[in-house]
Amino acid sequence: MRIRACILLIVCIGLLAQTGCSRFTSSKRLNLSPFAEDMIAVAGDIQYGLGQTYSVYLRGYSETPEAARMSAMAIKIRAIIRGAISYALEVVSLADSRMSGLERTQSLGDKIEELMRPVVAPPAQALNISPAELDTILADVRGQKNLIDGLSAAQPIINEIARVSGEIFEDTKRALDAAADATQRRIEANVAPVMARDTMLRNYQLMGTSAIDLVARYRHGDLAAMDSLVVLIPSVADVASTEDGLTVAELHAIEDRLIFALETISNVRIQLAPDIELYWKQQAELEELVAAFNAALRQARVAIIAWSRAHQRLASGITDPAEIDIFGIAKKAAGSYLPLP
């Protein structure tokens, strides 16, 4: 009887120990909320910079094939960033759910498939993972018994997404440069006739002021100044005869003609001024849009790097929010990774 009682006691203790461990394991909550919250914060203003700004002075100028390609690339990047945020939120949701470990990893596999869609969507970049390898990895993820092991099995896909995203960012930068150049060419072509006329009129203004200076020199006794004036503006000879010297009245007539010409030129330049002012506003707006887009591209690149590295830490079993600080990872990535030129 004593032997039976001892055996029964050992069995009960074993069952209690197993029950206690299982309860502890199942009730242990992975605090992954900062993983998603930080990702949202890091990517907060990326969406605005990637094509969400609106032009005022460049309306109609950005309708080029180059701009269309850039827009398509921007849409792709926004989808990738949204996918990364959605994935981070899903990981948090799965960590907090009451599903079994296998149910969690199966849902994780579904989310990874969804995460891949914008990455492989046109305009597409080549993957280093074949469709067969992708299926194998996803099957491995879905077959894991707990979420951390599922994240670990998914890491190769996360790494590939980060790598391909880097190529997408580079392609988008090239598309941005091409679109900016195409827009610049259209602006220049439109304003070229105005600029040519304004340059010509400005040269006439300079000639007019030089002519008035020559008249003043003649008044002060420099008789050769009138010969220079006739060479500069031959039409002066139509106003007065310069062969035997000029009377005061003739000098006034010459000055009146020069002043009239300058006033006329100034009035014509005033008519051209709005087009020239628009040109400079277009230049400023184009520079601002390109700068905003470049800044968003750099932020997107850093965000994806931080996201993939934070995921790697999660996959290795680190769940302490302080150890998966996306802000800290992003800061290091921004400091160590060369910015887009």
Short mmCIF file of C-alpha atoms in Angstrom, two decimals:
data_model
loop_
_atom_site.label_atom_id
_atom_site.label_comp_id
_atom_site.label_asym_id
_atom_site.label_seq_id
_atom_site.Cartn_x
_atom_site.Cartn_y
_atom_site.Cartn_z
CA MET A 1 0.00 0.00 0.00
CA ARG A 2 2.80 2.37 0.86
CA ILE A 3 4.49 1.63 -2.47
CA ARG A 4 1.21 2.29 -4.32
CA ALA A 5 0.70 5.52 -2.38
CA CYS A 6 4.22 6.66 -3.24
CA ILE A 7 3.72 5.87 -6.92
CA LEU A 8 0.36 7.68 -6.93
CA LEU A 9 1.96 10.69 -5.20
CA ILE A 10 4.77 10.82 -7.77
CA VAL A 11 2.27 10.61 -10.65
CA CYS A 12 0.15 13.40 -9.12
CA ILE A 13 3.18 15.61 -8.61
CA GLY A 14 4.20 14.96 -12.22
CA LEU A 15 0.75 15.83 -13.51
CA LEU A 16 0.64 18.98 -11.39
CA ALA A 17 4.06 19.99 -12.63
CA GLN A 18 3.05 19.45 -16.27
CA THR A 19 -0.20 21.34 -15.74
CA GLY A 20 1.57 24.17 -13.97
CA CYS A 21 4.19 24.50 -16.74
CA SER A 22 1.62 24.39 -19.49
CA ARG A 23 -0.45 27.03 -17.77
CA PHE A 24 2.59 29.23 -17.30
CA THR A 25 3.62 28.81 -20.92
CA SER A 26 0.18 29.45 -22.34
CA SER A 27 -0.46 32.45 -20.11
CA LYS A 28 2.95 34.04 -20.74
CA ARG A 29 2.20 37.15 -22.78
CA LEU A 30 4.68 38.34 -25.39
CA ASN A 31 4.71 42.12 -25.17
CA LEU A 32 5.20 42.83 -28.87
CA SER A 33 3.02 45.93 -29.09
CA PRO A 34 6.05 48.27 -29.31
CA PHE A 35 7.15 46.30 -32.41
CA ALA A 36 4.05 47.46 -34.28
CA GLU A 37 3.71 50.86 -32.63
CA ASP A 38 7.31 51.82 -33.39
CA MET A 39 6.96 50.60 -36.98
CA ILE A 40 3.93 52.83 -37.47
CA ALA A 41 5.79 55.80 -35.98
CA VAL A 42 8.95 55.22 -38.04
CA ALA A 43 6.90 55.01 -41.23
CA GLY A 44 4.53 57.80 -40.22
CA ASP A 45 5.35 60.43 -42.84
CA ILE A 46 6.64 58.14 -45.58
CA GLN A 47 3.24 57.85 -47.22
CA TYR A 48 2.94 61.62 -47.54
CA GLY A 49 6.33 62.09 -49.14
CA LEU A 50 5.89 59.31 -51.69
CA GLY A 51 3.52 61.02 -54.05
CA GLN A 52 0.91 62.29 -51.62
CA THR A 53 2.01 65.91 -52.06
CA TYR A 54 0.13 68.00 -54.58
CA SER A 55 1.66 70.37 -57.09
CA VAL A 56 0.27 73.83 -57.79
CA TYR A 57 2.60 75.33 -60.38
CA LEU A 58 3.56 72.05 -62.07
CA ARG A 59 0.09 70.90 -63.03
CA GLY A 60 0.20 69.46 -66.50
CA TYR A 61 4.00 69.26 -66.58
CA SER A 62 4.30 65.89 -64.85
CA GLU A 63 2.28 63.98 -67.44
CA THR A 64 5.26 62.11 -68.84
CA PRO A 65 6.14 58.40 -69.17
CA GLU A 66 8.95 58.98 -66.67
CA ALA A 67 6.55 60.46 -64.13
CA ALA A 68 4.11 57.59 -64.68
CA ARG A 69 6.83 55.06 -63.90
CA MET A 70 7.88 56.98 -60.80
CA SER A 71 4.26 57.07 -59.64
CA ALA A 72 3.94 53.31 -60.13
CA MET A 73 7.11 52.73 -58.11
CA ALA A 74 5.85 55.03 -55.34
CA ILE A 75 2.57 53.11 -55.17
CA LYS A 76 4.56 49.88 -54.86
CA ILE A 77 6.68 51.25 -52.02
CA ARG A 78 3.64 52.53 -50.14
CA ALA A 79 2.08 49.08 -50.46
CA ILE A 80 5.26 47.45 -49.10
CA ILE A 81 5.36 49.82 -46.13
CA ARG A 82 1.65 49.24 -45.44
CA GLY A 83 2.28 45.51 -45.67
CA ALA A 84 5.14 45.70 -43.17
CA ILE A 85 2.97 47.64 -40.73
CA SER A 86 0.05 45.25 -41.21
CA TYR A 87 2.38 42.29 -40.67
CA ALA A 88 3.74 43.81 -37.45
CA LEU A 89 0.20 44.35 -36.18
CA GLU A 90 -0.70 40.76 -37.09
CA VAL A 91 2.29 39.43 -35.14
CA VAL A 92 1.11 41.38 -32.09
CA SER A 93 -2.42 40.12 -32.58
CA LEU A 94 -1.26 36.50 -32.86
CA ALA A 95 0.91 36.87 -29.75
CA ASP A 96 -2.12 38.09 -27.79
CA SER A 97 -4.60 35.60 -29.24
CA ARG A 98 -5.94 32.49 -27.53
CA MET A 99 -5.27 30.34 -30.57
CA SER A 100 -3.08 27.28 -30.33
CA GLY A 101 0.53 27.50 -31.43
CA LEU A 102 -0.17 25.68 -34.69
CA GLU A 103 -3.14 27.95 -35.45
CA ARG A 104 -0.94 30.98 -34.89
CA THR A 105 1.80 29.83 -37.23
CA GLN A 106 -0.75 28.91 -39.90
CA SER A 107 -2.18 32.43 -39.68
CA LEU A 108 1.37 33.77 -39.75
CA GLY A 109 2.00 31.89 -42.99
CA ASP A 110 -1.12 33.41 -44.52
CA LYS A 111 0.05 36.87 -43.50
CA ILE A 112 3.47 36.32 -45.03
CA GLU A 113 1.85 35.34 -48.32
CA GLU A 114 -0.09 38.60 -48.17
CA LEU A 115 3.10 40.45 -47.31
CA MET A 116 4.80 39.16 -50.45
CA ARG A 117 2.12 40.36 -52.87
CA PRO A 118 3.19 44.00 -53.25
CA VAL A 119 6.84 42.92 -53.41
CA VAL A 120 6.32 40.69 -56.45
CA ALA A 121 3.69 42.93 -58.06
CA PRO A 122 4.67 44.94 -61.18
CA PRO A 123 7.01 46.65 -61.66
CA ALA A 124 8.69 43.53 -60.31
CA GLN A 125 12.27 42.77 -59.29
CA ALA A 126 13.84 39.32 -59.46
CA LEU A 127 13.74 37.27 -56.26
CA ASN A 128 16.56 35.14 -54.94
CA ILE A 129 13.94 32.71 -53.63
CA SER A 130 12.24 30.50 -56.21
CA PRO A 131 8.49 29.81 -56.02
CA ALA A 132 9.26 26.26 -54.91
CA GLU A 133 11.58 27.50 -52.14
CA LEU A 134 8.97 30.02 -51.08
CA ASP A 135 6.34 27.30 -50.80
CA THR A 136 8.75 25.18 -48.76
CA ILE A 137 9.46 28.03 -46.33
CA LEU A 138 5.76 28.82 -45.95
CA ALA A 139 4.99 25.15 -45.26
CA ASP A 140 7.75 25.19 -42.64
CA VAL A 141 6.26 28.30 -41.03
CA ARG A 142 2.79 26.77 -40.91
CA GLY A 143 4.14 23.57 -39.42
CA GLN A 144 5.78 25.17 -36.40
CA LYS A 145 4.26 24.61 -32.97
CA ASN A 146 4.73 28.12 -31.57
CA LEU A 147 4.85 31.69 -32.83
CA ILE A 148 8.54 32.34 -32.14
CA ASP A 149 9.56 29.28 -34.15
CA GLY A 150 7.19 30.42 -36.90
CA LEU A 151 8.87 33.83 -36.97
CA SER A 152 12.26 32.15 -37.11
CA ALA A 153 11.18 29.97 -40.02
CA ALA A 154 9.84 33.07 -41.80
CA GLN A 155 13.08 35.08 -41.44
CA PRO A 156 14.51 34.08 -44.86
CA ILE A 157 11.43 35.59 -46.51
CA ILE A 158 11.69 38.73 -44.38
CA ASN A 159 15.35 39.06 -45.37
CA GLU A 160 14.45 38.68 -49.03
CA ILE A 161 11.72 41.30 -48.75
CA ALA A 162 14.24 43.71 -47.22
CA ARG A 163 16.79 42.97 -49.95
CA VAL A 164 14.31 43.37 -52.80
CA SER A 165 12.89 46.50 -51.19
CA GLY A 166 16.39 48.00 -51.27
CA GLU A 167 16.53 47.38 -55.03
CA ILE A 168 13.06 48.87 -55.41
CA PHE A 169 14.17 52.00 -53.57
CA GLU A 170 17.18 52.34 -55.89
CA ASP A 171 14.98 51.87 -58.98
CA THR A 172 12.54 54.42 -57.62
CA LYS A 173 15.36 56.92 -57.07
CA ARG A 174 16.40 56.49 -60.69
CA ALA A 175 12.78 56.88 -61.78
CA LEU A 176 12.51 60.04 -59.69
CA ASP A 177 15.61 61.53 -61.32
CA ALA A 178 14.29 60.69 -64.78
CA ALA A 179 10.87 62.17 -63.99
CA ALA A 180 12.44 65.35 -62.59
CA ASP A 181 14.60 65.71 -65.70
CA ALA A 182 11.61 65.19 -67.99
CA THR A 183 9.58 67.75 -66.09
CA GLN A 184 12.48 70.19 -66.16
CA ARG A 185 12.78 69.81 -69.94
CA ARG A 186 9.07 70.55 -70.40
CA ILE A 187 9.31 73.63 -68.21
CA GLU A 188 12.38 74.89 -70.06
CA ALA A 189 10.80 74.28 -73.47
CA ASN A 190 7.69 76.21 -72.47
CA VAL A 191 9.52 79.21 -71.05
CA ALA A 192 12.38 79.33 -73.58
CA PRO A 193 10.69 81.83 -75.98
CA VAL A 194 9.81 84.13 -73.07
CA MET A 195 13.33 83.98 -71.68
CA ALA A 196 14.81 84.67 -75.11
CA ARG A 197 12.62 87.76 -75.56
CA ASP A 198 13.36 88.98 -72.05
CA THR A 199 17.09 88.57 -72.60
CA MET A 200 16.86 90.51 -75.85
CA LEU A 201 14.89 93.31 -74.19
CA ARG A 202 17.32 93.45 -71.30
CA ASN A 203 20.16 93.90 -73.78
CA TYR A 204 18.19 96.76 -75.38
CA GLN A 205 17.77 98.31 -71.95
CA LEU A 206 21.50 98.17 -71.35
CA MET A 207 22.10 99.76 -74.75
CA GLY A 208 19.59 102.50 -73.90
CA THR A 209 21.23 103.33 -70.59
CA SER A 210 24.65 103.34 -72.28
CA ALA A 211 23.26 105.73 -74.91
CA ILE A 212 21.97 108.14 -72.24
CA ASP A 213 25.40 108.03 -70.64
CA LEU A 214 26.98 108.99 -74.00
CA VAL A 215 24.59 111.96 -74.31
CA ALA A 216 25.63 113.11 -70.85
CA ARG A 217 29.29 112.84 -71.79
CA TYR A 218 28.63 114.89 -74.94
CA ARG A 219 26.99 117.55 -72.82
CA HIS A 220 30.16 117.72 -70.73
CA GLY A 221 32.32 118.36 -73.77
CA ASP A 222 33.23 114.88 -74.99
CA LEU A 223 32.37 115.42 -78.68
CA ALA A 224 33.54 111.91 -79.63
CA ALA A 225 30.73 110.49 -77.44
CA MET A 226 28.20 111.42 -80.13
CA ASP A 227 30.04 109.35 -82.73
CA SER A 228 29.95 106.42 -80.33
CA LEU A 229 26.22 107.03 -79.81
CA VAL A 230 25.51 106.90 -83.55
CA VAL A 231 27.46 103.63 -83.81
CA LEU A 232 25.55 102.20 -80.84
CA ILE A 233 22.11 103.43 -81.97
CA PRO A 234 22.14 104.44 -85.64
CA SER A 235 18.53 105.69 -85.49
CA VAL A 236 19.73 108.72 -83.51
CA ALA A 237 20.73 110.25 -86.85
CA ASP A 238 17.01 110.35 -87.78
CA VAL A 239 16.34 112.74 -84.89
CA ALA A 240 19.16 115.24 -85.37
CA SER A 241 22.13 115.91 -87.62
CA THR A 242 25.32 115.14 -85.75
CA GLU A 243 27.77 116.45 -88.35
CA ASP A 244 27.97 120.14 -87.29
CA GLY A 245 27.26 119.77 -83.58
CA LEU A 246 23.95 119.52 -81.79
CA THR A 247 21.70 122.16 -80.42
CA VAL A 248 20.11 121.93 -76.97
CA ALA A 249 16.79 121.14 -78.62
CA GLU A 250 18.33 118.30 -80.61
CA LEU A 251 19.92 116.88 -77.50
CA HIS A 252 16.53 116.97 -75.79
CA ALA A 253 14.98 115.20 -78.77
CA ILE A 254 17.60 112.46 -78.63
CA GLU A 255 17.11 112.03 -74.88
CA ASP A 256 13.31 111.94 -75.29
CA ARG A 257 13.63 109.19 -77.90
CA LEU A 258 15.96 107.16 -75.71
CA ILE A 259 13.73 107.55 -72.65
CA PHE A 260 10.66 106.60 -74.69
CA ALA A 261 12.46 103.49 -75.96
CA LEU A 262 13.47 102.51 -72.43
CA GLU A 263 9.93 102.99 -71.12
CA THR A 264 8.54 100.89 -73.96
CA ILE A 265 11.04 98.11 -73.31
CA SER A 266 10.29 98.22 -69.58
CA ASN A 267 6.54 97.92 -70.25
CA VAL A 268 7.07 94.93 -72.52
CA ARG A 269 9.26 93.25 -69.91
CA ILE A 270 6.52 93.83 -67.35
CA GLN A 271 4.16 91.88 -69.63
CA LEU A 272 6.59 88.98 -69.62
CA ALA A 273 7.21 89.09 -65.86
CA PRO A 274 4.31 86.78 -64.82
CA ASP A 275 5.60 83.99 -67.09
CA ILE A 276 9.11 84.39 -65.71
CA GLU A 277 7.82 84.47 -62.14
CA LEU A 278 5.84 81.29 -62.81
CA TYR A 279 9.01 79.67 -64.13
CA TRP A 280 10.89 80.35 -60.88
CA LYS A 281 7.94 79.12 -58.81
CA GLN A 282 7.91 75.94 -60.87
CA GLN A 283 11.63 75.51 -60.24
CA ALA A 284 11.15 75.95 -56.50
CA GLU A 285 8.19 73.57 -56.38
CA LEU A 286 10.03 70.93 -58.39
CA GLU A 287 12.99 71.12 -56.02
CA GLU A 288 10.68 70.85 -53.00
CA LEU A 289 8.82 67.84 -54.41
CA VAL A 290 12.05 66.04 -55.32
CA ALA A 291 13.50 66.76 -51.86
CA ALA A 292 10.33 65.47 -50.14
CA PHE A 293 10.32 62.33 -52.28
CA ASN A 294 14.01 61.68 -51.62
CA ALA A 295 13.48 62.13 -47.88
CA ALA A 296 10.57 59.69 -47.94
CA LEU A 297 12.67 57.18 -49.87
CA ARG A 298 15.44 57.36 -47.26
CA GLN A 299 12.89 56.95 -44.47
CA ALA A 300 11.30 53.99 -46.25
CA ARG A 301 14.66 52.32 -46.69
CA VAL A 302 15.56 52.81 -43.04
CA ALA A 303 12.10 51.66 -41.92
CA ILE A 304 12.36 48.38 -43.85
CA ILE A 305 15.88 47.75 -42.56
CA ALA A 306 14.74 48.41 -38.98
CA TRP A 307 11.66 46.24 -39.46
CA SER A 308 13.64 43.27 -40.81
CA ARG A 309 16.29 43.53 -38.07
CA ALA A 310 13.67 43.85 -35.34
CA HIS A 311 11.92 40.80 -36.81
CA GLN A 312 15.21 38.92 -36.71
CA ARG A 313 15.50 39.67 -33.00
CA LEU A 314 11.96 38.46 -32.44
CA ALA A 315 12.70 35.33 -34.42
CA SER A 316 15.72 34.62 -32.22
CA GLY A 317 13.44 34.61 -29.17
CA ILE A 318 14.02 38.16 -27.94
CA THR A 319 10.67 39.59 -26.87
CA ASP A 320 11.80 42.32 -24.48
CA PRO A 321 10.62 45.61 -26.07
CA ALA A 322 13.90 47.25 -25.08
CA GLU A 323 15.75 44.67 -27.16
CA ILE A 324 13.58 45.11 -30.28
CA ASP A 325 13.53 48.90 -30.23
CA ILE A 326 12.79 49.81 -33.84
CA PHE A 327 13.61 53.46 -33.17
CA GLY A 328 17.07 52.50 -31.98
CA ILE A 329 17.60 50.12 -34.88
CA ALA A 330 16.37 52.74 -37.34
CA LYS A 331 18.76 55.32 -35.90
CA LYS A 332 21.69 52.96 -36.29
CA ALA A 333 20.58 52.01 -39.80
CA ALA A 334 20.26 55.66 -40.79
CA GLY A 335 23.71 56.41 -39.44
CA SER A 336 25.50 53.44 -40.96
CA TYR A 337 23.69 53.07 -44.28
CA LEU A 338 24.63 55.41 -47.09
CA PRO A 339 21.70 57.66 -48.03
CA LEU A 340 20.23 57.67 -51.49
CA PRO A 341 22.19 60.18 -53.60
#
